[in-house]
Short mmCIF file of C-alpha atoms in Angstrom, two decimals:
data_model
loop_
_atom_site.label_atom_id
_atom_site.label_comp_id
_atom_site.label_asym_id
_atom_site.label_seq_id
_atom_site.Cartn_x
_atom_site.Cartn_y
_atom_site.Cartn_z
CA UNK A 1 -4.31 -5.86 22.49
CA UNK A 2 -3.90 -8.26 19.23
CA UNK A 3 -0.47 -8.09 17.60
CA UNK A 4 0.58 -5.84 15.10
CA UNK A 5 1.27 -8.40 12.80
CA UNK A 6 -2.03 -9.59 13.41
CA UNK A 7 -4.46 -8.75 10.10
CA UNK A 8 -7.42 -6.02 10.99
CA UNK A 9 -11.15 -7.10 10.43
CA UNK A 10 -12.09 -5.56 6.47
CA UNK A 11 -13.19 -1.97 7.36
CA UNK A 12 -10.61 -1.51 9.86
CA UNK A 13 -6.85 -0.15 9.55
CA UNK A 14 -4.11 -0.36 11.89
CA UNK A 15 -3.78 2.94 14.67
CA UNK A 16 -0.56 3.76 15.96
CA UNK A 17 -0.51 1.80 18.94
CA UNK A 18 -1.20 -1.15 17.19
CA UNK A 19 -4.70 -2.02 17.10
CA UNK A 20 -7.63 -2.20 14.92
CA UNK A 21 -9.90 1.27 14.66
CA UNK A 22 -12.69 1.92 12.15
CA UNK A 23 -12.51 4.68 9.98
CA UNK A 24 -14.27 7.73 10.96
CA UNK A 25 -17.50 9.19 9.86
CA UNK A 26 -16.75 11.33 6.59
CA UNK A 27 -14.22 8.73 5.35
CA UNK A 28 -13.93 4.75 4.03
CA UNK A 29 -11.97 2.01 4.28
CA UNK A 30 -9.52 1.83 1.11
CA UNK A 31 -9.11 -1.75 0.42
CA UNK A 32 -6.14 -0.88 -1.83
CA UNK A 33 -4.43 1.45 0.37
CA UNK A 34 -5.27 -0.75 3.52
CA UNK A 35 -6.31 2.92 4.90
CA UNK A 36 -8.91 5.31 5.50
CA UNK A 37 -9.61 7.86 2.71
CA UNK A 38 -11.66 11.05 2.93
CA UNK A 39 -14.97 11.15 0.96
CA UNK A 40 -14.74 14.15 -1.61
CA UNK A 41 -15.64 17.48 -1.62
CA UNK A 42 -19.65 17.93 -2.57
CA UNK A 43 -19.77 14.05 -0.29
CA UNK A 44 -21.01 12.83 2.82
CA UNK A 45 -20.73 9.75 5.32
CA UNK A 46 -22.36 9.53 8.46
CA UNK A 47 -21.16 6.34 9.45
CA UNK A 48 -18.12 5.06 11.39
CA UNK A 49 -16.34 1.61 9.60
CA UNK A 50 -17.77 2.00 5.88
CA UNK A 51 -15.78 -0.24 3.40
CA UNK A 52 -15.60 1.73 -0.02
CA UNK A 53 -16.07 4.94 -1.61
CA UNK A 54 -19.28 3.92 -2.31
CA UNK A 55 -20.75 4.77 1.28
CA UNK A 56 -19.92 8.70 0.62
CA UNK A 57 -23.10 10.45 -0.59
CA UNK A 58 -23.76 12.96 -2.58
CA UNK A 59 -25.02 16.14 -1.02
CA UNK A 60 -28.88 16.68 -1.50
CA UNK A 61 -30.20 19.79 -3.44
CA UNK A 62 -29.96 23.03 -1.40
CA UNK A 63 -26.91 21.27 0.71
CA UNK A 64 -22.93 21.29 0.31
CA UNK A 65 -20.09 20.11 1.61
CA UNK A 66 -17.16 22.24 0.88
CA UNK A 67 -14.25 20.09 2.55
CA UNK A 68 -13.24 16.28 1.97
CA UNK A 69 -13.97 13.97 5.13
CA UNK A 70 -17.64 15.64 5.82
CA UNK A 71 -19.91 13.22 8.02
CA UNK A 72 -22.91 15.53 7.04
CA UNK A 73 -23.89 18.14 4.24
CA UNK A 74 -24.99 21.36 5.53
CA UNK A 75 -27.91 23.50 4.39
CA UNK A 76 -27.55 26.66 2.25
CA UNK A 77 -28.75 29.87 3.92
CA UNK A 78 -31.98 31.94 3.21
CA UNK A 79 -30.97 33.94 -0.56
CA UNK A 80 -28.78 31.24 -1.47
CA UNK A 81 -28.81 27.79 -3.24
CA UNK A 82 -26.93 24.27 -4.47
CA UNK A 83 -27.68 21.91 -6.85
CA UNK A 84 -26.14 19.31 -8.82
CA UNK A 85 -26.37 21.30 -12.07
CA UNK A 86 -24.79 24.37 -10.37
CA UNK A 87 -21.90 22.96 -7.50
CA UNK A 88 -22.55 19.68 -7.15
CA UNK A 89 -22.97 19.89 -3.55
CA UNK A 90 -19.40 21.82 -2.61
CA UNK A 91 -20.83 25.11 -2.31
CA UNK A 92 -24.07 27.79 -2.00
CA UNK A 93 -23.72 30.58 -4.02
CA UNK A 94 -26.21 33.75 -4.15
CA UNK A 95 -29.50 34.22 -5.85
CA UNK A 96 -28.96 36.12 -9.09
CA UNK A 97 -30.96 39.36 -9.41
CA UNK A 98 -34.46 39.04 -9.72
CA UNK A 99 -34.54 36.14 -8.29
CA UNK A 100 -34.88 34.66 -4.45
CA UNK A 101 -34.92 32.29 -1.82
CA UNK A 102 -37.21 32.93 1.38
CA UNK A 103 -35.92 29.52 2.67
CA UNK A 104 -33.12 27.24 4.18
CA UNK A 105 -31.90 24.47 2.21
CA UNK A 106 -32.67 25.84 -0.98
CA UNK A 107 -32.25 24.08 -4.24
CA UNK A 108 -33.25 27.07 -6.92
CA UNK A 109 -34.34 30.49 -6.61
CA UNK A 110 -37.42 32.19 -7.42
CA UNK A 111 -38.73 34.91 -9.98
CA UNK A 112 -39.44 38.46 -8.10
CA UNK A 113 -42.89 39.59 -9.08
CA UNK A 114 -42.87 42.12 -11.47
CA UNK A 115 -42.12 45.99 -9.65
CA UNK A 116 -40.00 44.07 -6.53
CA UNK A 117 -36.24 42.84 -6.77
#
């Protein structure tokens, strides 16, 4: 293993036992820090050794992320939706009444015909 006093490639911080480790999917290296940081709530990575908040994503429409460190978003449910307007990607929250969503991964709901709710 290198030495401790050794400097870690750029993306890289130093484990426990010394050597170098990329930061996990769902996180970043922190070039100020010299650490891994979590992407935010409502953000995504899916890659291991990114160097910079930059690499965390935004959730898509009809996705969320409700926890900081996510490596993916996941999809809302059928009768519920996300959008940036709404919960910018940290949560699904339920179709209002008279309105739907037949589908997963929804980013709106839809009017109920008139004489159905």
């Amino acid at each position: 293993p290198k030495s401790s006093f050794a400097p870690c490639r750029s993306g890289q911080f130093r484990a426990v036992d010394g050597s170098c480790r990329a930061c996990r999917k769902g996180s970043y290296y922190h070039g100020v820090i010299k650490d891994c940081a979590p992407c935010d709530v409502g953000e995504f990575n899916p890659n291991e050794g990114s160097i910079g908040s930059a690499n965390c994503r935004k959730c898509a429409d009809g996705a969320f992320a409700d926890t900081a460190g996510s490596s993916e978003c996941v999809k809302c449910e059928a009768g519920r939706f996300s959008n940036g307007q709404v919960s910018q990607g940290t949560f699904c929250q339920d179709c209002p009444e008279g309105r739907y969503q037949p589908g997963v991964g929804g980013a709106d709901c839809l009017r109920c015909e008139v004489g159905t709710y």
